[in-house]
Amino acid sequence: MKEFLGARGLVLNEPLLWEKGKKGRMGFSLPRRDVESSPLHKDLTNEGPDIPDQSEMDVVRHYTRLSQWNFGVDTGMYPLGSCTMKYNPKVNERLAALPGFAGAHPMLPHQLSQGALRLIKELEGLLSEITGMDAVTLQPAAGAQGELTGMLLMHAYHKSQGSVRSKIIIPDTAHGTNPSSAALCGYKPVPIKSNEEGILSGDVVAQVMDEETAGIMVTNPNTLGLFEENIRNIAEIVHSKGGLVYCDGANMNAVMGIVHMGKIGVDILHLNLHKTFSTPHGGGGPGSGPVCVKAQLEPFLPVPRVVKKKGQYIFSEKFPESIGKVQAFFGNFGVMLKAYAYIMSMGSDNLKKASQLAVLNANYIKEKLKDIYHLPYDRPCMHECVFTDKFLKANKATTLDLAKGLMDYGFHPPTIYFPLVVNGAIMIEPTETECKEDIDLLIEALKVLADEALKDPASLQEAPKKTKVRRLDETTAARQPCLTG
Ligand SMILES: *Cc1c(COP(=O)(O)O)cnc(C)c1O
């Protein structure tokens, strides 16, 4: 293995605190007592928990070392396809922690929350502008919750039209959460296949679209990283039967300021502020999945909504057709704040540039590797590119081994075996925040690994070799999860 690549973050094993403590060590020192000692009540002097005696320094070093076992965008490149893992400016975290915002209580009367309410209202306006949609709710706390909200909106709309519809069309290139959200709302997903170019064609939609179908849920760009070029035509077909077009826009960093979703026929669209707009994604942290709609769906948006009345921002529940509340209070305000700060600091030109760079970086990787890795759809991609392990077919090594091998070079593995429409998929999203030098290191590592996979598959199957934890038994981990140790 070549040594020049990014494997600098090696961590050594760390004993338990219990293995390290030494009787009599203390983590603090107090001045000498200058009063009579007063023994504790006997009930309080029973054997306490077995906490090892440690000095402050031992404890700090122990936890600092443990904290370095983690891998994140702050430690290295995380080219995870389908779920943007990009670097987010720390200044936005700082702004979200400003005492006036961080200390604001959601139950404060509106007179004392004018700044926060204004920010919510203005962010809705900014997201409308970026997407080309008419109205926005910031309540949902995640992408999948945005999808469910979108489905509830779709249902409320059809109900208002006096129409009962039970099905929804979902292509094989949709994100996995799409059919789940639709099913949770009571719709029966109708799967359709993408064409040989990896996108949807109108005739496939036309075959299944009928008056019992509520609409279609398209992920655009889809999970092959391709833009659904026929979306206008598909929207016409769906609209002609009274249906609606739902677009999963979680990966907006491919099209910000470039695609006007309203004009291409989208009626409902969700965004992931975590992922695109300056909140790190992953690890189950707070998220925000705003839903943007066209004007005819606005009456159904969740309440309460921020409205401006007599120069004051207030919360209003006066939307009789609303689907109600979908989240405690008003959603995750801290995430909204970071998105607001990010959008305002970038400005429209830089948001557009961020998308252009995200697309350029993914296409650069695609072009540099396509002679080695198998590219199932050889056409310009959006923010991510999908390869497969077909070039290894005669061999023993697979996508999994390549992904594990990348860890030895200091990279987080990309998404693998997804999307399901591609066998042995390796899905790479470099994001707009990586520089060319680092992308070149990733490309170099993937080339070296492809070579190793062909020449010495048994060795690659041992990877990762340099990390603290070597290859885990994923089957046992899934079947017998140990969540405490
Ligand atoms: C991440 C993602 C989702 C789900 O978002 P969560 O916030 O994880 O619920 C949905 N669709 C797409 C395309 C995504 O990338």
PDB file of C-alpha atoms and ligand atoms in Angstrom, residues 81-84 141-147 173-178 219-223 248-251 270-275 281-282 287-289 383-384 418 429, ligand 1:
ATOM      1  CA  GLY A  81     -23.622   9.414  -2.039  1.00  0.00           C
ATOM      2  CA  SER A  82     -27.333  10.146  -1.644  1.00  0.00           C
ATOM      3  CA  CYS A  83     -26.877  11.964   1.653  1.00  0.00           C
ATOM      4  CA  THR A  84     -24.667  15.051   1.343  1.00  0.00           C
ATOM      5  CA  ALA A 141     -37.840  18.126  11.495  1.00  0.00           C
ATOM      6  CA  ALA A 142     -36.350  15.827   8.847  1.00  0.00           C
ATOM      7  CA  GLY A 143     -36.506  14.947   5.181  1.00  0.00           C
ATOM      8  CA  ALA A 144     -38.696  11.925   5.771  1.00  0.00           C
ATOM      9  CA  GLN A 145     -41.052  13.973   7.932  1.00  0.00           C
ATOM     10  CA  GLY A 146     -41.216  16.530   5.123  1.00  0.00           C
ATOM     11  CA  GLU A 147     -42.235  13.705   2.796  1.00  0.00           C
ATOM     12  CA  THR A 173     -34.632   5.603  -8.543  1.00  0.00           C
ATOM     13  CA  ALA A 174     -36.481   7.256  -5.656  1.00  0.00           C
ATOM     14  CA  HIS A 175     -34.908   7.584  -2.245  1.00  0.00           C
ATOM     15  CA  GLY A 176     -35.858   4.718   0.069  1.00  0.00           C
ATOM     16  CA  THR A 177     -37.845   6.960   2.385  1.00  0.00           C
ATOM     17  CA  ASN A 178     -40.300   7.896  -0.408  1.00  0.00           C
ATOM     18  CA  THR A 219     -36.398  12.226  -6.379  1.00  0.00           C
ATOM     19  CA  ASN A 220     -34.732  14.845  -8.541  1.00  0.00           C
ATOM     20  CA  PRO A 221     -31.813  14.615  -9.050  1.00  0.00           C
ATOM     21  CA  ASN A 222     -32.566  10.909  -8.684  1.00  0.00           C
ATOM     22  CA  THR A 223     -30.554   8.403  -6.688  1.00  0.00           C
ATOM     23  CA  ASP A 248     -37.834  14.956  -3.151  1.00  0.00           C
ATOM     24  CA  GLY A 249     -35.357  17.829  -3.179  1.00  0.00           C
ATOM     25  CA  ALA A 250     -33.192  16.673  -0.283  1.00  0.00           C
ATOM     26  CA  ASN A 251     -30.131  17.037  -2.468  1.00  0.00           C
ATOM     27  CA  HIS A 270     -39.152  19.096   0.384  1.00  0.00           C
ATOM     28  CA  LEU A 271     -35.643  20.242   1.190  1.00  0.00           C
ATOM     29  CA  ASN A 272     -33.161  19.018   3.763  1.00  0.00           C
ATOM     30  CA  LEU A 273     -31.706  22.064   5.502  1.00  0.00           C
ATOM     31  CA  HIS A 274     -29.383  19.552   7.165  1.00  0.00           C
ATOM     32  CA  LYS A 275     -27.331  18.417   4.143  1.00  0.00           C
ATOM     33  CA  HIS A 281     -26.206  15.704   8.416  1.00  0.00           C
ATOM     34  CA  GLY A 282     -26.108  12.349  10.125  1.00  0.00           C
ATOM     35  CA  GLY A 287     -32.711  18.418  11.197  1.00  0.00           C
ATOM     36  CA  SER A 288     -35.209  20.400   9.227  1.00  0.00           C
ATOM     37  CA  GLY A 289     -37.190  19.253   6.202  1.00  0.00           C
ATOM     38  CA  HIS A 383     -23.821  16.111  -7.554  1.00  0.00           C
ATOM     39  CA  GLU A 384     -22.935  12.409  -7.325  1.00  0.00           C
ATOM     40  CA  PHE A 418     -27.446   1.693  -3.209  1.00  0.00           C
ATOM     41  CA  GLU A 429     -20.704  12.493  -3.683  1.00  0.00           C
TER      42      GLU A 429
HETATM   43  C1  LIG B   1     -31.466  12.131   3.103  1.00  0.00           C
HETATM   44  C2  LIG B   1     -32.550  11.987   2.157  1.00  0.00           C
HETATM   45  C3  LIG B   1     -33.862  11.800   2.596  1.00  0.00           C
HETATM   46  C4  LIG B   1     -34.242  11.605   4.053  1.00  0.00           C
HETATM   47  O1  LIG B   1     -33.922  12.684   4.875  1.00  0.00           O
HETATM   48  P1  LIG B   1     -33.866  12.493   6.468  1.00  0.00           P
HETATM   49  O2  LIG B   1     -33.663  13.869   6.993  1.00  0.00           O
HETATM   50  O3  LIG B   1     -32.740  11.571   6.746  1.00  0.00           O
HETATM   51  O4  LIG B   1     -35.181  11.927   6.896  1.00  0.00           O
HETATM   52  C5  LIG B   1     -34.850  11.730   1.642  1.00  0.00           C
HETATM   53  N1  LIG B   1     -34.562  11.808   0.329  1.00  0.00           N
HETATM   54  C6  LIG B   1     -33.310  11.996  -0.128  1.00  0.00           C
HETATM   55  C7  LIG B   1     -33.059  12.078  -1.613  1.00  0.00           C
HETATM   56  C8  LIG B   1     -32.257  12.085   0.763  1.00  0.00           C
HETATM   57  O5  LIG B   1     -31.008  12.225   0.307  1.00  0.00           O
END
